[in-house]
PDB file of C-alpha atoms in Angstrom:
ATOM      1  CA  UNK A  20       7.882 -18.550  16.885  1.00 76.00           C
ATOM      2  CA  UNK A  21       7.977 -18.259  12.492  1.00 82.00           C
ATOM      3  CA  UNK A  22       6.736 -22.074  12.594  1.00 87.00           C
ATOM      4  CA  UNK A  23       3.438 -20.709  14.903  1.00 90.00           C
ATOM      5  CA  UNK A  24       2.836 -17.734  12.449  1.00 92.00           C
ATOM      6  CA  UNK A  25       3.549 -19.660   9.428  1.00 90.00           C
ATOM      7  CA  UNK A  26       0.713 -22.164  10.517  1.00 90.00           C
ATOM      8  CA  UNK A  27      -1.680 -19.476  11.561  1.00 91.00           C
ATOM      9  CA  UNK A  28      -1.115 -17.866   8.069  1.00 90.00           C
ATOM     10  CA  UNK A  29      -1.800 -20.999   6.206  1.00 88.00           C
ATOM     11  CA  UNK A  30      -4.817 -21.690   8.022  1.00 88.00           C
ATOM     12  CA  UNK A  31      -5.906 -17.904   7.287  1.00 87.00           C
ATOM     13  CA  UNK A  32      -5.475 -18.214   3.767  1.00 84.00           C
ATOM     14  CA  UNK A  33      -7.102 -22.072   3.623  1.00 82.00           C
ATOM     15  CA  UNK A  34     -10.027 -20.594   4.959  1.00 82.00           C
ATOM     16  CA  UNK A  35     -10.420 -17.620   2.852  1.00 82.00           C
ATOM     17  CA  UNK A  36      -9.602 -20.068  -0.250  1.00 76.00           C
ATOM     18  CA  UNK A  37     -12.544 -22.534   0.771  1.00 71.00           C
ATOM     19  CA  UNK A  38     -14.944 -19.766   0.997  1.00 70.00           C
ATOM     20  CA  UNK A  39     -14.695 -18.979  -2.759  1.00 71.00           C
ATOM     21  CA  UNK A  40     -17.648 -18.148  -4.640  1.00 70.00           C
ATOM     22  CA  UNK A  41     -18.846 -21.026  -6.595  1.00 71.00           C
ATOM     23  CA  UNK A  42     -21.095 -18.755  -9.110  1.00 71.00           C
ATOM     24  CA  UNK A  43     -20.401 -16.003 -11.111  1.00 71.00           C
ATOM     25  CA  UNK A  44     -19.868 -12.655  -9.480  1.00 75.00           C
ATOM     26  CA  UNK A  45     -22.046  -9.526 -10.007  1.00 75.00           C
ATOM     27  CA  UNK A  46     -19.765  -7.874 -12.588  1.00 77.00           C
ATOM     28  CA  UNK A  47     -18.755 -10.614 -14.206  1.00 78.00           C
ATOM     29  CA  UNK A  48     -19.859 -11.818 -18.028  1.00 79.00           C
ATOM     30  CA  UNK A  49     -21.532 -14.877 -17.028  1.00 77.00           C
ATOM     31  CA  UNK A  50     -23.717 -13.030 -14.515  1.00 75.00           C
ATOM     32  CA  UNK A  51     -24.999 -10.399 -17.361  1.00 77.00           C
ATOM     33  CA  UNK A  52     -25.351 -13.387 -19.770  1.00 79.00           C
ATOM     34  CA  UNK A  53     -27.874 -14.889 -17.329  1.00 78.00           C
ATOM     35  CA  UNK A  54     -30.308 -11.746 -17.220  1.00 80.00           C
ATOM     36  CA  UNK A  55     -32.325  -9.774 -19.754  1.00 76.00           C
ATOM     37  CA  UNK A  56     -32.179  -6.216 -20.550  1.00 75.00           C
ATOM     38  CA  UNK A  57     -34.051  -5.145 -17.218  1.00 73.00           C
ATOM     39  CA  UNK A  58     -31.732  -7.249 -15.192  1.00 76.00           C
ATOM     40  CA  UNK A  59     -34.162 -10.047 -14.251  1.00 74.00           C
ATOM     41  CA  UNK A  60     -32.890 -13.324 -14.282  1.00 76.00           C
ATOM     42  CA  UNK A  61     -33.756 -14.998 -17.544  1.00 75.00           C
ATOM     43  CA  UNK A  62     -35.819 -18.189 -15.922  1.00 71.00           C
ATOM     44  CA  UNK A  63     -37.996 -15.693 -13.994  1.00 68.00           C
ATOM     45  CA  UNK A  64     -38.645 -13.320 -17.106  1.00 62.00           C
ATOM     46  CA  UNK A  65     -39.450 -16.645 -19.078  1.00 64.00           C
ATOM     47  CA  UNK A  66     -42.458 -17.592 -16.541  1.00 65.00           C
ATOM     48  CA  UNK A  67     -45.584 -16.461 -17.923  1.00 67.00           C
ATOM     49  CA  UNK A  68     -47.149 -16.220 -14.379  1.00 69.00           C
ATOM     50  CA  UNK A  69     -44.195 -13.957 -13.471  1.00 65.00           C
ATOM     51  CA  UNK A  70     -44.919 -10.586 -11.779  1.00 68.00           C
ATOM     52  CA  UNK A  71     -41.828  -8.934 -13.950  1.00 65.00           C
ATOM     53  CA  UNK A  72     -44.331  -9.942 -17.003  1.00 66.00           C
ATOM     54  CA  UNK A  73     -47.526  -8.266 -15.700  1.00 70.00           C
ATOM     55  CA  UNK A  74     -48.209  -4.644 -16.293  1.00 74.00           C
ATOM     56  CA  UNK A  75     -47.873  -2.349 -13.576  1.00 74.00           C
ATOM     57  CA  UNK A  76     -50.883  -2.513 -11.486  1.00 76.00           C
ATOM     58  CA  UNK A  77     -51.014   0.974  -9.927  1.00 80.00           C
ATOM     59  CA  UNK A  78     -51.972   4.416 -11.327  1.00 84.00           C
ATOM     60  CA  UNK A  79     -49.792   6.175 -13.904  1.00 85.00           C
ATOM     61  CA  UNK A  80     -47.891   9.306 -12.895  1.00 87.00           C
ATOM     62  CA  UNK A  81     -50.327  11.555 -14.805  1.00 91.00           C
ATOM     63  CA  UNK A  82     -53.297  10.219 -12.635  1.00 90.00           C
ATOM     64  CA  UNK A  83     -51.125  10.642  -9.335  1.00 89.00           C
ATOM     65  CA  UNK A  84     -50.196  13.791 -10.444  1.00 92.00           C
ATOM     66  CA  UNK A  85     -53.734  15.010 -11.109  1.00 92.00           C
ATOM     67  CA  UNK A  86     -54.795  13.672  -7.624  1.00 90.00           C
ATOM     68  CA  UNK A  87     -52.244  15.412  -5.508  1.00 89.00           C
ATOM     69  CA  UNK A  88     -52.156  18.831  -7.405  1.00 92.00           C
ATOM     70  CA  UNK A  89     -56.060  18.940  -7.531  1.00 92.00           C
ATOM     71  CA  UNK A  90     -57.435  22.611  -6.956  1.00 93.00           C
ATOM     72  CA  UNK A  91     -60.103  21.590  -4.328  1.00 91.00           C
ATOM     73  CA  UNK A  92     -57.141  19.936  -2.258  1.00 90.00           C
ATOM     74  CA  UNK A  93     -55.383  23.052  -1.814  1.00 90.00           C
ATOM     75  CA  UNK A  94     -57.161  25.323   0.545  1.00 89.00           C
ATOM     76  CA  UNK A  95     -58.054  22.088   2.895  1.00 90.00           C
ATOM     77  CA  UNK A  96     -56.511  21.506   6.058  1.00 88.00           C
ATOM     78  CA  UNK A  97     -54.031  18.450   6.250  1.00 85.00           C
ATOM     79  CA  UNK A  98     -57.073  15.956   7.623  1.00 83.00           C
ATOM     80  CA  UNK A  99     -59.712  16.928   4.926  1.00 87.00           C
ATOM     81  CA  UNK A 100     -56.791  16.647   2.488  1.00 88.00           C
ATOM     82  CA  UNK A 101     -56.049  13.358   3.372  1.00 85.00           C
ATOM     83  CA  UNK A 102     -59.739  12.357   3.026  1.00 86.00           C
ATOM     84  CA  UNK A 103     -59.970  13.992  -0.234  1.00 90.00           C
ATOM     85  CA  UNK A 104     -56.927  11.942  -1.509  1.00 89.00           C
ATOM     86  CA  UNK A 105     -58.326   8.598  -0.234  1.00 87.00           C
ATOM     87  CA  UNK A 106     -61.729   9.281  -1.813  1.00 89.00           C
ATOM     88  CA  UNK A 107     -60.217  10.634  -5.373  1.00 91.00           C
ATOM     89  CA  UNK A 108     -58.245   7.237  -5.193  1.00 89.00           C
ATOM     90  CA  UNK A 109     -61.145   5.192  -4.546  1.00 89.00           C
ATOM     91  CA  UNK A 110     -63.141   6.837  -7.194  1.00 90.00           C
ATOM     92  CA  UNK A 111     -60.072   5.738  -9.648  1.00 89.00           C
ATOM     93  CA  UNK A 112     -60.273   2.191  -8.247  1.00 88.00           C
ATOM     94  CA  UNK A 113     -57.144   2.319  -6.091  1.00 86.00           C
ATOM     95  CA  UNK A 114     -56.558   1.847  -2.680  1.00 82.00           C
ATOM     96  CA  UNK A 115     -55.007   5.008  -0.819  1.00 76.00           C
ATOM     97  CA  UNK A 116     -52.620   3.979   2.226  1.00 66.00           C
ATOM     98  CA  UNK A 117     -54.656   6.222   4.659  1.00 60.00           C
ATOM     99  CA  UNK A 118     -53.305   4.581   7.892  1.00 57.00           C
ATOM    100  CA  UNK A 119     -49.797   3.766   6.721  1.00 49.00           C
ATOM    101  CA  UNK A 120     -46.657   5.684   6.822  1.00 53.00           C
ATOM    102  CA  UNK A 121     -46.030   7.751   3.619  1.00 53.00           C
ATOM    103  CA  UNK A 122     -45.579  10.810   2.222  1.00 53.00           C
ATOM    104  CA  UNK A 123     -48.846  12.536   3.069  1.00 54.00           C
ATOM    105  CA  UNK A 124     -49.720  11.470   6.581  1.00 55.00           C
ATOM    106  CA  UNK A 125     -51.534  13.703   8.970  1.00 54.00           C
ATOM    107  CA  UNK A 126     -50.606  13.645  12.862  1.00 59.00           C
ATOM    108  CA  UNK A 127     -53.821  12.952  14.965  1.00 59.00           C
ATOM    109  CA  UNK A 128     -51.907  12.855  18.212  1.00 61.00           C
ATOM    110  CA  UNK A 129     -48.858  13.768  20.176  1.00 59.00           C
ATOM    111  CA  UNK A 130     -46.626  10.921  21.789  1.00 61.00           C
ATOM    112  CA  UNK A 131     -45.912  11.713  25.189  1.00 57.00           C
TER     113      UNK A 131
END
């Protein structure tokens, strides 16, 4: 019986040791040496066409606050407020996710 248990233990240990990670782990010095300050891999950050090198294409936080805290939208019902937000974003040149799930979503129907 001991022989069967020993063989099973050897097989489990062999399986565990054969699945060892070949690269550096997330908390090793080698992992952090391969990344820049923002945590982006250096080969991605060095690429001039990389999305990490381009500036943020969306609105600034000040623009978003100005749209969502506008006095004109306070007295409107939810549906008209949504339309106001969509129009304000369009005037700024940004697409407002009117029909997508989001923070300011108006229910137009009830699921039965």
